[in-house]
Every structure is written in C-alpha cells, then in structure tokens.
CSV table of C-alpha atoms and ligand atoms in Angstrom, one decimal:
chain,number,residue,atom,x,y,z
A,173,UNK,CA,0.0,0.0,0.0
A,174,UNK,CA,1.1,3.4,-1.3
A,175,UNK,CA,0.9,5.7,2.4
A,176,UNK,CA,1.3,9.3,1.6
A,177,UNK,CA,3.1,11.7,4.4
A,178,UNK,CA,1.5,14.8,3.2
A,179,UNK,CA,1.9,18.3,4.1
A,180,UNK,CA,4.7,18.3,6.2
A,181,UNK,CA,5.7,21.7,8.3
A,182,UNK,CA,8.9,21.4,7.0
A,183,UNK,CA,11.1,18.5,5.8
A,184,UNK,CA,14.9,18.0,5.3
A,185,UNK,CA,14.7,17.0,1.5
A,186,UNK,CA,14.5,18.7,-1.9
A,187,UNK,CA,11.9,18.9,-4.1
A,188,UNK,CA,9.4,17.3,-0.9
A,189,UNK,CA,7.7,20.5,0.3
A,190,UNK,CA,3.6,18.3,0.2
A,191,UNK,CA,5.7,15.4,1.3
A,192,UNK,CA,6.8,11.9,0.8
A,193,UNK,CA,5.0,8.6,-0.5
A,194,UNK,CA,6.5,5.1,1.1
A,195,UNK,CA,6.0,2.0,-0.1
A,196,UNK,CA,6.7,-1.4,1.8
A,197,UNK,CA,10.8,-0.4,3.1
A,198,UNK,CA,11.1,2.3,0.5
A,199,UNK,CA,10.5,5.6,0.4
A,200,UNK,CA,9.2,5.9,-3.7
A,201,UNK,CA,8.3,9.6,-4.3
A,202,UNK,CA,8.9,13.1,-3.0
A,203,UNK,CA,6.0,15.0,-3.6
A,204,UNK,CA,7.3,18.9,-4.9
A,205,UNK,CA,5.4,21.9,-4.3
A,206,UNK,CA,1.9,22.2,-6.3
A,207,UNK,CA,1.7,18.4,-6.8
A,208,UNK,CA,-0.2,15.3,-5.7
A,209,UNK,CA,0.7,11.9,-6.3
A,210,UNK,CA,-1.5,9.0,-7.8
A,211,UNK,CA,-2.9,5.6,-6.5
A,212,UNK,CA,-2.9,6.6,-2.9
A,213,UNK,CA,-4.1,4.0,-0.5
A,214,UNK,CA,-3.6,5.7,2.9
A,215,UNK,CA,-2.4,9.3,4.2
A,216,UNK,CA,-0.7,10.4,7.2
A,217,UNK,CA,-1.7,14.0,7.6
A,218,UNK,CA,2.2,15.7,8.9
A,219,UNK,CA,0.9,19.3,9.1
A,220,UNK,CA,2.0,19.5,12.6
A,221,UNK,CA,5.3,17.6,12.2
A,222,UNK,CA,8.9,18.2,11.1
A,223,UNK,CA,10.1,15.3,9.0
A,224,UNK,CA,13.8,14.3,9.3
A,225,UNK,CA,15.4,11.1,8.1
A,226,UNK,CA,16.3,8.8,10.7
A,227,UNK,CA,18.8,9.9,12.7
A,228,UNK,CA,22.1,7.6,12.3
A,229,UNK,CA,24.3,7.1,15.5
A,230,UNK,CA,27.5,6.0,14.6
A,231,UNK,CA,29.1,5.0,18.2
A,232,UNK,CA,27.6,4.1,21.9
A,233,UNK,CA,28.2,1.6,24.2
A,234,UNK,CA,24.7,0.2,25.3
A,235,UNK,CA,26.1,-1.4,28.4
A,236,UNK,CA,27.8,1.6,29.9
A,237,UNK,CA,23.8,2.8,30.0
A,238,UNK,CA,23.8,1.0,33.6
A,239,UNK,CA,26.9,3.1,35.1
A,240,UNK,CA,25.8,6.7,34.1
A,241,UNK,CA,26.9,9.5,36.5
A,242,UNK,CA,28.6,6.7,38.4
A,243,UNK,CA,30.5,8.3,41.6
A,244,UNK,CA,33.9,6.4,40.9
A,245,UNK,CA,33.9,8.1,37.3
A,246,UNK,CA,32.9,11.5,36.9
A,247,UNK,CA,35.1,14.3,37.2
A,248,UNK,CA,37.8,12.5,35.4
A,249,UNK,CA,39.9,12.4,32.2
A,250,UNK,CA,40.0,9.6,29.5
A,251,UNK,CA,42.4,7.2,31.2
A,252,UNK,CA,41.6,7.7,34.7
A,253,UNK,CA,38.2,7.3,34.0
A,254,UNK,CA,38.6,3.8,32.0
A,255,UNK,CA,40.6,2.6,34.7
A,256,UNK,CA,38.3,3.3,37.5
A,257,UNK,CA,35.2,1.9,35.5
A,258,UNK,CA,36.9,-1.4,34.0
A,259,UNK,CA,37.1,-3.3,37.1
A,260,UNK,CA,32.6,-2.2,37.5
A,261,UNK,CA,32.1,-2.9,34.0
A,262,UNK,CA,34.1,-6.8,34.3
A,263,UNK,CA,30.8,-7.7,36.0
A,264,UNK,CA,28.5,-7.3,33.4
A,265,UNK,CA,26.5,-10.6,32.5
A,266,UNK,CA,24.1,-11.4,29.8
A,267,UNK,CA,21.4,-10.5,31.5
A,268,UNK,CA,22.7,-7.0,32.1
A,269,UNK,CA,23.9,-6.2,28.3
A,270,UNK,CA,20.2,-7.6,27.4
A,271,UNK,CA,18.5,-5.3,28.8
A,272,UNK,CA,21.1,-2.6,28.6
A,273,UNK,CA,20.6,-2.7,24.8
A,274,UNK,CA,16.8,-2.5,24.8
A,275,UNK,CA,17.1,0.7,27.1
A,276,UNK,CA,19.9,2.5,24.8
A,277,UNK,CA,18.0,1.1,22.0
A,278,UNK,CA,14.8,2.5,23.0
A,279,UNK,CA,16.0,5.8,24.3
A,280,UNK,CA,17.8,6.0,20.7
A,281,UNK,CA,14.8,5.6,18.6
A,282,UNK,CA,12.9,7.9,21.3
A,283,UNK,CA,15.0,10.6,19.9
A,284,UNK,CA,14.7,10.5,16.4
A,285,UNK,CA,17.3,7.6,15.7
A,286,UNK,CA,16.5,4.4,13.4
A,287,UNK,CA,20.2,2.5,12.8
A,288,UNK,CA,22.3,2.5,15.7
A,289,UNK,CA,25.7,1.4,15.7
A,290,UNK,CA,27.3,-0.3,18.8
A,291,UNK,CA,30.8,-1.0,20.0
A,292,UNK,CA,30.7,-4.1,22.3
A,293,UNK,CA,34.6,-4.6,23.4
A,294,UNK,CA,34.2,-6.0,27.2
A,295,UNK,CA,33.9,-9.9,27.2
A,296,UNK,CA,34.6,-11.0,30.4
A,297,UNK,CA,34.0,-14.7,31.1
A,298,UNK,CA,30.3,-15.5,30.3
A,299,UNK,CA,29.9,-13.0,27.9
A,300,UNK,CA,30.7,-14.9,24.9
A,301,UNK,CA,27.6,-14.0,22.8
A,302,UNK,CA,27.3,-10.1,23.3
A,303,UNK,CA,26.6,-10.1,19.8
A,304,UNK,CA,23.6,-12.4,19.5
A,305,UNK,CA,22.7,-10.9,22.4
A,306,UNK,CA,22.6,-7.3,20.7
A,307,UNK,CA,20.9,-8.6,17.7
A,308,UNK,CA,18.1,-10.3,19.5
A,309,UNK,CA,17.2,-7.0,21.0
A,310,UNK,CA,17.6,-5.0,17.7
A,311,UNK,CA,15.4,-7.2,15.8
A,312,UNK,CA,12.7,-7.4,18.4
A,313,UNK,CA,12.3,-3.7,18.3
A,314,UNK,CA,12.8,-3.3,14.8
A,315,UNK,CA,15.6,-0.9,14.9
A,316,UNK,CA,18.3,-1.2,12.1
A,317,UNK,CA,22.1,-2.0,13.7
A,318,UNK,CA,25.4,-2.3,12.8
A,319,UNK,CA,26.8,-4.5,15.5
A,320,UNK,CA,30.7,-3.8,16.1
A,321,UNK,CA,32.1,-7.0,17.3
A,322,UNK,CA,34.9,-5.1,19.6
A,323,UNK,CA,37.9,-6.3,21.5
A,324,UNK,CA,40.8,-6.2,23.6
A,325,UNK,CA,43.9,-8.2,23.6
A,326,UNK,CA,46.5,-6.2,25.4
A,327,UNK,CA,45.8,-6.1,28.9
A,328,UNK,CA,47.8,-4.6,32.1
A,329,UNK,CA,49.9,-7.7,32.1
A,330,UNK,CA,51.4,-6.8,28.3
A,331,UNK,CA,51.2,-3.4,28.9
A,332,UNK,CA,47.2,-2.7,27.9
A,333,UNK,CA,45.2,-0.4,30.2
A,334,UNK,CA,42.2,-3.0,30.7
A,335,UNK,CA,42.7,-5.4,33.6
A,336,UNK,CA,43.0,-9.2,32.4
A,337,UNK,CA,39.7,-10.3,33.1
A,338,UNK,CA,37.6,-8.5,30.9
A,339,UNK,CA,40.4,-9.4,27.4
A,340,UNK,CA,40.5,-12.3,24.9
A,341,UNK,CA,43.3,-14.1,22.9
A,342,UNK,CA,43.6,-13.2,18.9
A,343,UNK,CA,42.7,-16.6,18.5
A,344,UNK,CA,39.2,-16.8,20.3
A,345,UNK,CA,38.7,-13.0,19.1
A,346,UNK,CA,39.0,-13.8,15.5
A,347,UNK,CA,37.0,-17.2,15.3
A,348,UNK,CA,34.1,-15.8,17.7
A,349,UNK,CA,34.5,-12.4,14.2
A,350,UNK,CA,33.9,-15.1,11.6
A,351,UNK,CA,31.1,-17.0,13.4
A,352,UNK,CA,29.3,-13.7,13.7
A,353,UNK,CA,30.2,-12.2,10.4
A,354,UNK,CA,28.5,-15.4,8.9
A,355,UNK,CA,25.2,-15.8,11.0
A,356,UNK,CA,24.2,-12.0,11.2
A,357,UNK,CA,25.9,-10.1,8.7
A,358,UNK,CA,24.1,-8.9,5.9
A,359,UNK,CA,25.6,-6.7,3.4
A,360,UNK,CA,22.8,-6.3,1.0
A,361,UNK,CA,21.0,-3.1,0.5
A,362,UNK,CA,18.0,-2.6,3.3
A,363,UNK,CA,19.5,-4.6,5.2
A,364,UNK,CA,18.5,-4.6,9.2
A,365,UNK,CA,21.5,-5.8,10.8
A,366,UNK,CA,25.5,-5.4,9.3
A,367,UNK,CA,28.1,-6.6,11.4
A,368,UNK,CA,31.6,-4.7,12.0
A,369,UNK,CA,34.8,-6.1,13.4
A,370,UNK,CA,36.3,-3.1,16.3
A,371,UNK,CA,39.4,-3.8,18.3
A,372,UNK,CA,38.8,-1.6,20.4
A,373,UNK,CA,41.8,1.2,20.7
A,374,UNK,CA,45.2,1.3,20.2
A,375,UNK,CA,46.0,1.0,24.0
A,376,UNK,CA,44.1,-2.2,24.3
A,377,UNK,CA,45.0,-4.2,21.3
A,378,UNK,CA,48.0,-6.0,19.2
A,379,UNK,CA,49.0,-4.5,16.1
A,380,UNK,CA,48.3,-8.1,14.4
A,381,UNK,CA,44.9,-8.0,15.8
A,382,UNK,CA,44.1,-5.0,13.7
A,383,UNK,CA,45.7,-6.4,11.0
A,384,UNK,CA,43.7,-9.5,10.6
A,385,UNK,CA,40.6,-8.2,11.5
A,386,UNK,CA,41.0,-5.7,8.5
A,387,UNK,CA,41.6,-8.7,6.3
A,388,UNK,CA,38.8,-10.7,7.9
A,389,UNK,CA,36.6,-7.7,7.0
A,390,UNK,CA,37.5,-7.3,3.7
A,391,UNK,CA,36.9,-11.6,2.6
A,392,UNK,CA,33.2,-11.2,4.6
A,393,UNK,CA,32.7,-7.7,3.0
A,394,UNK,CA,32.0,-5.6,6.2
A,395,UNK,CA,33.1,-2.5,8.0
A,396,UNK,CA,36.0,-1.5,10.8
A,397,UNK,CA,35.9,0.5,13.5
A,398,UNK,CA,37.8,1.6,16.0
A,399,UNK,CA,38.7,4.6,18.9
A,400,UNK,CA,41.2,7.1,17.5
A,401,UNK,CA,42.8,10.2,18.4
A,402,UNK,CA,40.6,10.6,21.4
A,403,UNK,CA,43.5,11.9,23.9
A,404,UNK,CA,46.9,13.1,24.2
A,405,UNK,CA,47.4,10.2,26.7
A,406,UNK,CA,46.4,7.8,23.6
A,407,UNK,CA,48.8,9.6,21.1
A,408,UNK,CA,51.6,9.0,23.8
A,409,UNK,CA,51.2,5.4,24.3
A,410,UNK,CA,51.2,4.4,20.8
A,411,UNK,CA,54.6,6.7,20.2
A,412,UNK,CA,55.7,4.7,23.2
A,413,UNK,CA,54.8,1.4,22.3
A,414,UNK,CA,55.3,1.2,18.7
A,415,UNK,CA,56.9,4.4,18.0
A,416,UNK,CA,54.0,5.3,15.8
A,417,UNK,CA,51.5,8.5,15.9
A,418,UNK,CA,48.1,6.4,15.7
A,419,UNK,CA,47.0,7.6,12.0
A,420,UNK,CA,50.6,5.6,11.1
A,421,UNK,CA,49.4,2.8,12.9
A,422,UNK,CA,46.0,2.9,10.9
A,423,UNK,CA,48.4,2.9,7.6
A,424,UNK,CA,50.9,-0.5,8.8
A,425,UNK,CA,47.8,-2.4,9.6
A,426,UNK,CA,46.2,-1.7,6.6
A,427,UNK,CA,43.0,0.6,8.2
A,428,UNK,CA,43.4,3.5,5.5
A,429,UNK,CA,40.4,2.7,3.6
A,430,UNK,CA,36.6,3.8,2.8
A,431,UNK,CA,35.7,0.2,5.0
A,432,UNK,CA,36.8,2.2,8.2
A,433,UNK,CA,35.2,4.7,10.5
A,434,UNK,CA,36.9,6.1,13.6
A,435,UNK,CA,35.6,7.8,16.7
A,436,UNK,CA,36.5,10.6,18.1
A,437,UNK,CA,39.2,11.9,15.4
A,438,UNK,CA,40.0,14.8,17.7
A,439,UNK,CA,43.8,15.1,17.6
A,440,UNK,CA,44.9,14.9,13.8
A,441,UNK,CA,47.3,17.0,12.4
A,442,UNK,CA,46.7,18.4,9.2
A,443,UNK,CA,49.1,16.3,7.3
A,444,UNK,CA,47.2,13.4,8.8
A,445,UNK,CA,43.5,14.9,7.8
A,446,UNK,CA,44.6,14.9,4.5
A,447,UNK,CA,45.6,10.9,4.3
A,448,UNK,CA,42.5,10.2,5.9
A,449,UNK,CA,40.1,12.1,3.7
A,450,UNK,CA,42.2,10.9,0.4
A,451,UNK,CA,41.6,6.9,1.7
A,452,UNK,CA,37.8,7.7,2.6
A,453,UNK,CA,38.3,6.9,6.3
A,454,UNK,CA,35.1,8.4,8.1
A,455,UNK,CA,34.9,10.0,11.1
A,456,UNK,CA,32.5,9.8,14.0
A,457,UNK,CA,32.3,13.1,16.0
A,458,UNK,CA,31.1,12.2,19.4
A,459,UNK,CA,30.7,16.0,20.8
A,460,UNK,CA,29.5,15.0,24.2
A,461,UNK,CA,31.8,12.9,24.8
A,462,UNK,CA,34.8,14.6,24.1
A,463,UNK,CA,33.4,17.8,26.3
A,464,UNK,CA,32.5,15.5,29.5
A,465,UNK,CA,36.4,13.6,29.1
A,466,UNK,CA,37.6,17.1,28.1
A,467,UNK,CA,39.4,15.4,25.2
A,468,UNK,CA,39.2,18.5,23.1
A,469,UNK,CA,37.2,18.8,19.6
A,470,UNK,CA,36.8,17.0,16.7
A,471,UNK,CA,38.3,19.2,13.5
A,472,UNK,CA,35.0,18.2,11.7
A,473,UNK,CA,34.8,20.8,8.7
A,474,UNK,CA,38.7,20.3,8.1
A,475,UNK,CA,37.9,16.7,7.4
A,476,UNK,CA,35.1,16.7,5.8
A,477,UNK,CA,36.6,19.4,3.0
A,478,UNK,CA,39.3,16.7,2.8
A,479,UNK,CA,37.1,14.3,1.8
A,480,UNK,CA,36.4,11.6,4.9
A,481,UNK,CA,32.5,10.7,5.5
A,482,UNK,CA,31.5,12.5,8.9
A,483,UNK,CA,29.2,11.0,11.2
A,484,UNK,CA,28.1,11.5,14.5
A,485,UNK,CA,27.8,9.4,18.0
A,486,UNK,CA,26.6,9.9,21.4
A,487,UNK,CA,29.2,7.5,22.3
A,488,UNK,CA,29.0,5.5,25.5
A,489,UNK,CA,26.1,6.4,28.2
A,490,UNK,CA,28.8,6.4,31.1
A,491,UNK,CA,30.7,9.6,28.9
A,492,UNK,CA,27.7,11.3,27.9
A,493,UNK,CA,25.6,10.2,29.5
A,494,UNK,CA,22.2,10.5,27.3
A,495,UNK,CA,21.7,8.3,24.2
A,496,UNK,CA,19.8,11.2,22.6
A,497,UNK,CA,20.5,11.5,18.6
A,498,UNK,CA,18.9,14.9,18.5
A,499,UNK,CA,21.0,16.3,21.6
A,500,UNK,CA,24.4,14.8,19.6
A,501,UNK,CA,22.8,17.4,16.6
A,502,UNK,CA,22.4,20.1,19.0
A,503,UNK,CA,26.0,19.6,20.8
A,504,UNK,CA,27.9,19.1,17.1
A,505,UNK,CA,26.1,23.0,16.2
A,506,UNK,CA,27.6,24.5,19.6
A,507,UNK,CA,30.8,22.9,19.6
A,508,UNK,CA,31.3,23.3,15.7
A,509,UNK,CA,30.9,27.2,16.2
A,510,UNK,CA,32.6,27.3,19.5
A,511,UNK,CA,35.2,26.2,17.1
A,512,UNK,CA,34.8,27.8,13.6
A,513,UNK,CA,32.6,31.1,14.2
A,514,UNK,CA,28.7,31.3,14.2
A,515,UNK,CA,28.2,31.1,10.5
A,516,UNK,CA,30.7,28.2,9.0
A,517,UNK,CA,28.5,25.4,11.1
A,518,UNK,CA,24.6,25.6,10.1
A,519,UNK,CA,21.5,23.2,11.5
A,520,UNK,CA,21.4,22.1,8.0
A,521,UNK,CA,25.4,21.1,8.3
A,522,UNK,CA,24.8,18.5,11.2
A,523,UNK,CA,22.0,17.4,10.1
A,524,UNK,CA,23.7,16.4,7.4
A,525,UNK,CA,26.2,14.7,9.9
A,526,UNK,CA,23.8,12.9,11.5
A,527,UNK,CA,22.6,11.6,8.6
A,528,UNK,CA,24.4,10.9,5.3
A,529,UNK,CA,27.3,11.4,7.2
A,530,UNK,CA,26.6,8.9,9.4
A,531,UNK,CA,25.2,6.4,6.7
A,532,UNK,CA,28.6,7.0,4.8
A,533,UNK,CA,30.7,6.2,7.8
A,534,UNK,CA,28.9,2.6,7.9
A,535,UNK,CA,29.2,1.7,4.4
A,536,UNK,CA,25.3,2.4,3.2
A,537,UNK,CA,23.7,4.2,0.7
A,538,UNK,CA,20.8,3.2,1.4
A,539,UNK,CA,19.7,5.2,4.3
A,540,UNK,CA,20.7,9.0,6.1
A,541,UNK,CA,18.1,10.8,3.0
A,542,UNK,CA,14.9,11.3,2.5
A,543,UNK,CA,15.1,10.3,-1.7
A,544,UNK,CA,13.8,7.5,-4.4
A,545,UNK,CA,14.9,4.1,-3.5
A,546,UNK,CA,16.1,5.1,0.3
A,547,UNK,CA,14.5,3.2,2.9
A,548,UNK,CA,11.9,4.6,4.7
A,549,UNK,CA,13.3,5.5,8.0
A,550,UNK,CA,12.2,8.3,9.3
A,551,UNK,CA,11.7,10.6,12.2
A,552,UNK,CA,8.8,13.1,12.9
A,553,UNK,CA,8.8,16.1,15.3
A,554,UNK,CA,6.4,18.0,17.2
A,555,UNK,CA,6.8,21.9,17.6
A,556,UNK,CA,4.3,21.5,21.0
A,557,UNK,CA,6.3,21.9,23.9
A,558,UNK,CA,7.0,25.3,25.3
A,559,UNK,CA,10.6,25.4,24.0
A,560,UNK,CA,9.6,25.8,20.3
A,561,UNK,CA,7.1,28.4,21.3
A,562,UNK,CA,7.7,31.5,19.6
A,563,UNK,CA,9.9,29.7,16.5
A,564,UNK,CA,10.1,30.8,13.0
A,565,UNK,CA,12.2,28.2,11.4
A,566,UNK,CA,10.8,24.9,11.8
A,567,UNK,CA,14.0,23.0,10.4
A,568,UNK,CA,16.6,25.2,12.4
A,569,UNK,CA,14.3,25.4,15.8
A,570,UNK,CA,14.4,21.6,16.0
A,571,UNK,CA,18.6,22.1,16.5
A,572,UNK,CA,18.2,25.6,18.2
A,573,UNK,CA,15.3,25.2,20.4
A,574,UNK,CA,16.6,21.5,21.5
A,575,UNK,CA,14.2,19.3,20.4
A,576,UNK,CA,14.7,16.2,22.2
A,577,UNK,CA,11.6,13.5,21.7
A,578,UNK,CA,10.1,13.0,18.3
A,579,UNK,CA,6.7,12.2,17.8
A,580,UNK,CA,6.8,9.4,15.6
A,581,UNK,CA,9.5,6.8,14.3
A,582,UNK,CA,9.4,4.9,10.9
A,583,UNK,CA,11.7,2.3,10.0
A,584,UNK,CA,11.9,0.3,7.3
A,585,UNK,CA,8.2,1.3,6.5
A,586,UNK,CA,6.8,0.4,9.9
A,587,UNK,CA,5.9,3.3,13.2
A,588,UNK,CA,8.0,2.3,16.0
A,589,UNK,CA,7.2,4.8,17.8
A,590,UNK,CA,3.5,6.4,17.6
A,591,UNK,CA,2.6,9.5,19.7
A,592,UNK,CA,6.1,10.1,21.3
A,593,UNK,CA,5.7,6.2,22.7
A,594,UNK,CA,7.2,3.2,21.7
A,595,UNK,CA,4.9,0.7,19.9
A,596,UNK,CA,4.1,-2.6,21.7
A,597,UNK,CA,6.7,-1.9,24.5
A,598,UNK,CA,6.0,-1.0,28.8
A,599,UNK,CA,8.1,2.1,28.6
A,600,UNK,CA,7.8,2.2,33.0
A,601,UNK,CA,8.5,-1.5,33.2
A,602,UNK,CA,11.7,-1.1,31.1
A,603,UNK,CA,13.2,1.8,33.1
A,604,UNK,CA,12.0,0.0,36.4
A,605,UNK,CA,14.3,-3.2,35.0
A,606,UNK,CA,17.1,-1.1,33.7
A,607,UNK,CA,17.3,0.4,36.9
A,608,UNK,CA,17.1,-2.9,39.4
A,609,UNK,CA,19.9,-3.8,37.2
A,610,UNK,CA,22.0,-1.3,37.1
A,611,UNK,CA,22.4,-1.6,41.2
A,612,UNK,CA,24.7,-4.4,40.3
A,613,UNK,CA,26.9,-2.1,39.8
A,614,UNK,CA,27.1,0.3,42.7
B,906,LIG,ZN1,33.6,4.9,22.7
C-alpha cells in the first residue's frame, strides 16, 4: 500500500515540500510543491510535524547505559576514567547487556534515531555472545544495527590499560568475528543488521589484531571501526609502544580505507587529515563525549573538506551520558561554532552529519536521505512543547530550540514509535528493569 506523508511543516529534503510517499521499506516519491501523487491507499496527515530522516548514531556503548553518573567516574579524564570503571564494568553478564541494549535502543529511537551502531569490546568470562545478544534486542524492536564485534587483547599484564579479566586471545577473538560475520551479517542493500569487526583502541589491542581483522573484513565484506585520536594520553602510548602516531598505525595495519570509520578523530594533524580524507576513512564526531572527558574537539569541517564521511555518536552512556541523537545534533552546532565562528557550522550542516554522514561512515547508501529508493526511516517532530514556542524556522528550531523526543518513528516502513511512545513496549517496566539492574553495579 502506497501511504502518503503529506503536508509536512517542513522537511529536510529537496523537491518534498507536500511530502513523501512510502511503499513497503522504501521511500518511492517526493511529492514537490503544487503536486499530488497518484494511487494513494492511505495518508498520514504531517501538518504539525517536522520530517527528518532517521537519525544515524554511529558510536555508543549500550552497556555503559547501567553506570551513568557513576560516583567512581565522573570528574575524570580519558584514562583515569577507563581505569576506574573497567574493574565495575568486568561484571557485566548477559542478563545486564540484554536489557542494557533495549534501554539505549529504545532511548535511541525515542530521539529521532532508526540505525544504531554499537561498540561491544568487554567480554569478560560468560559474555561470549554479546553479539547475539545485541541482535536479538535490535530485531525485536525493529531498529536497524550495525553491531561492532569489539575487543581487547592487550591487557595490564602486556602493557594494555584493561585489567585481564575483561580481554580475549587473537585466537578466540578472530574465530568468535567469523562466526558472527557469517550468522548476522548482511551486506545487501535494506538490510537490518550489518556486522563490524572493532578492536577496540590502540592502547588495548596488538597491532596483528588490527591487522587480521582488517583482512577478515575485507573476505566477509563488512566494516571496521575503532577509537582514535581521542587523547593526548592515547597519542603518547602508541609513540611509546610502537613508536608510531596512531594515524601511522592505521596505515601499517592496513586501516586506510573507505571500509573504516573512527571515533573521536579529535587530535589529527593536518598532514594526517589529509591521508585520511584521500583513503575515505570516516569520522564519528562524538561532541558530548569529548566535552565530558575534556578530550578536546573533533576538527569536523577540516575533514570533511578533505574528503572523509563524517558522522556523529553519542558514544557511551557512562561519557555522555544520554543516548539522545537529537542532543548529539544540538551539541555538534555549539561545539562546531565554538570552534569555527557562528556562521561556518549551520543546522542544516549536522544534520547532514547525523545523517548521510553517518550512513557514509557505515558503508550504506541506502539510508541518512529522504530520496527514491532510500529506505523509509524516518523521524517526525512536534513543535508542541513550550521550548519551540515563539519559533520561526521549523528546520533550524528543531537544532536551536533542543528538540529532544520526536513524535513518531518509521523504520523500514513500519511506526516504531507512535505519539512520542514506543509501539508494543511497557516504557515504566523497562526503566523500572534497567534500573534494578544497574544496582549491580554500585
Ligand atoms: Zn567509545
């Protein structure tokens, strides 16, 4: 059935100002000014909405959602922060990251977002399927994933920062890849899950880890991700350990390519930007993140002029610590000008960000626009609350004005979220399990 969004208060598309027509997945037709399109069999009247594609987050950490604002942490830098929540996290089980996933899941696609990457790096013992685990979760709810099967094989005993317990050998890490790769990966367009191999940062993994995984990736056809250039302290350890600047280490191990995305990216020189935008290496700005950790800020518009996708991320909930798609938006506009000057970093820039840029970071063109042939994920805001009162600008007030809830969700064709609520799920119930287990981590 053709279902028409008509009339929309204002949209981020071209040529779409009475709306768009979907079709099963797909968005089919963008309905320009003056026009009306043909063999209609339903209508969703949008003249009180904003229409946005689906917002794309391109890093988090669902199970850091259970140690938010957690007393040993805050207040701290990068390094001293990892190290005091390590030992907490090694006591994550299954039943923890399951329903850590619906929450950031949920709280994602509360906020605009329909394809959520994930970086799962901690496997301590038990923890074996955190990626069927994460799947599970993102197929019940219907939300499109790119599941980033992390890891960590340098630990404190080989001069890693993680402790021993919560690391894996090469050997189990790049078996327990392949096994994933082949049962969930799906590298066809419209697809609802993709897999991605992420060791998880230069100071927790062996150069030959990065090494196969990047030839692992490129037999099964999949992504790579990984945490660069966040700190100084970072930079440091890899000049003292391999006597490399990070972006070399990227270009030994065979990472400088248009299959990779990075967070962070904050401490590139310009030499370095330019490598990274000639190979097509994307970029994940996770503005939140960096300002908590104080890690400084991503040089977004240099990179992007050099050529490398930019996405966005809320990053981990324990360094942000909201999983909110539209805040990440609303943080990239302030930083970015904070940085460049009031008028070299529009809403209409990270929105962009946040979605093509994001979509190019994981490998899709297929999603991140509101076009012919994209799939139909989309995200609908209200103008209601007292915040937008007073607004001119639909399109900029959503970004200005801090939209932070939309109203309704499609994805893939289907409302996951109707009336600011998520469809078929006990919203209460959720927070009230979250929350029971997030006390075993206190
Ligand atoms: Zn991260």
């Amino acid at each position: 059935m053709r279902l028409w969004i008509k009339d929309p208060l204002a949209i981020f598309a071209d040529d779409a100002e009475r709306g768009v027509v979907v079709e099963g997945t797909q968005i089919v037709e963008r309905v320009g000014r003056g026009k009306t399109p043909e063999r209609i069999g339903a209508t969703f009247d949008a003249l009180g909405h904003v229409v946005l594609p689906g917002l794309i987050n391109t890093h988090h950490h669902f199970y850091q959602t259970l140690t938010r604002a957690h007393p040993s942490a805050i207040n701290k830098p990068l390094f001293p922060w990892l190290v005091a929540l390590y030992p907490i996290w090694a006591r994550l089980k299954p039943n923890h990251l399951r329903i850590a996933s619906r929450l950031a899941l949920t709280e994602l696609m509360l906020s605009g977002c329909t394809t959520a990457a994930d970086h799962h790096y901690l496997y301590p013992e038990g923890l074996e399927n955190a990626v069927d685990i994460e799947v599970e979760e993102a197929r019940s709810l219907g939300m499109r994933m790119t599941v980033s099967r992390g890891s960590m094989n340098l630990s404190e005993k080989d001069g890693g920062l993680p402790p021993d317990s919560v690391v894996q050998d090469e050997e189990t890490i790049l078996a327990d890849s392949e096994r994933v790769l082949k049962l969930f990966h799906d590298p066809r367009p419209g697809a609802q899950i993709r897999v991605a191999l992420a060791p998880c940062s230069p100071f927790s993994i062996s150069k030959n880890l990065m090494i196969e995984s990047a030839r692992l990736a490129e037999r099964y056809d999949c992504q790579l991700h990984t945490h660069l250039c966040e700190t100084q302290d970072e930079e440091q350890f890899c000049l003292d350990l391999y006597g490399l600047r990070p972006v070399d280490l990227l270009e030994e191990t065979g990472w400088m390519s248009n299959r990779v995305w990075l967070a962070h990216g904050v401490h590139f020189n310009a030499e370095e930007i330019a490598r990274l935008g000639k190979a097509k290496v994307g970029v994940c700005h996770c503005a939140a993140s960096n300002m908590v950790l104080a890690s400084g800020i991503c040089p977004t518009c240099e990179l992007e002029a050099a050529g490398s996708p930019l996405g966005l991320g809320v990053d981990g909930s324990a360094s942000n610590d909201s999983s909110n798609m539209m805040e990440a938006i609303r943080h990239a506009l302030m930083v970015g000008r904070l940085r460049y000057g009031a008028d070299k970093v529009t809403h209409r820039d990270v929105l962009r960000w946040g979605t093509q840029g994001s979509a190019r970071c994981l490998g899709r063109s297929d999603i991140g626009r509101i076009a012919e042939g994209y799939e139909a994920d989309l995200a609908l805001f209200k103008l209601g609350e007292p915040r937008f009162s007073g607004a001119h600008d639909p399109l900029a007030a959503l970004v200005l004005c801090g939209a932070h809830r939309a109203d309704r969700v499609m994805i893939a064709g289907e409302w996951r979220i109707v009336d600011g609520e998520p469809v078929g799920l006990d919203l209460a119930a959720l927070i009230a399990e979250h929350h029971e287990a997030a006390r075993d981590f206190a």
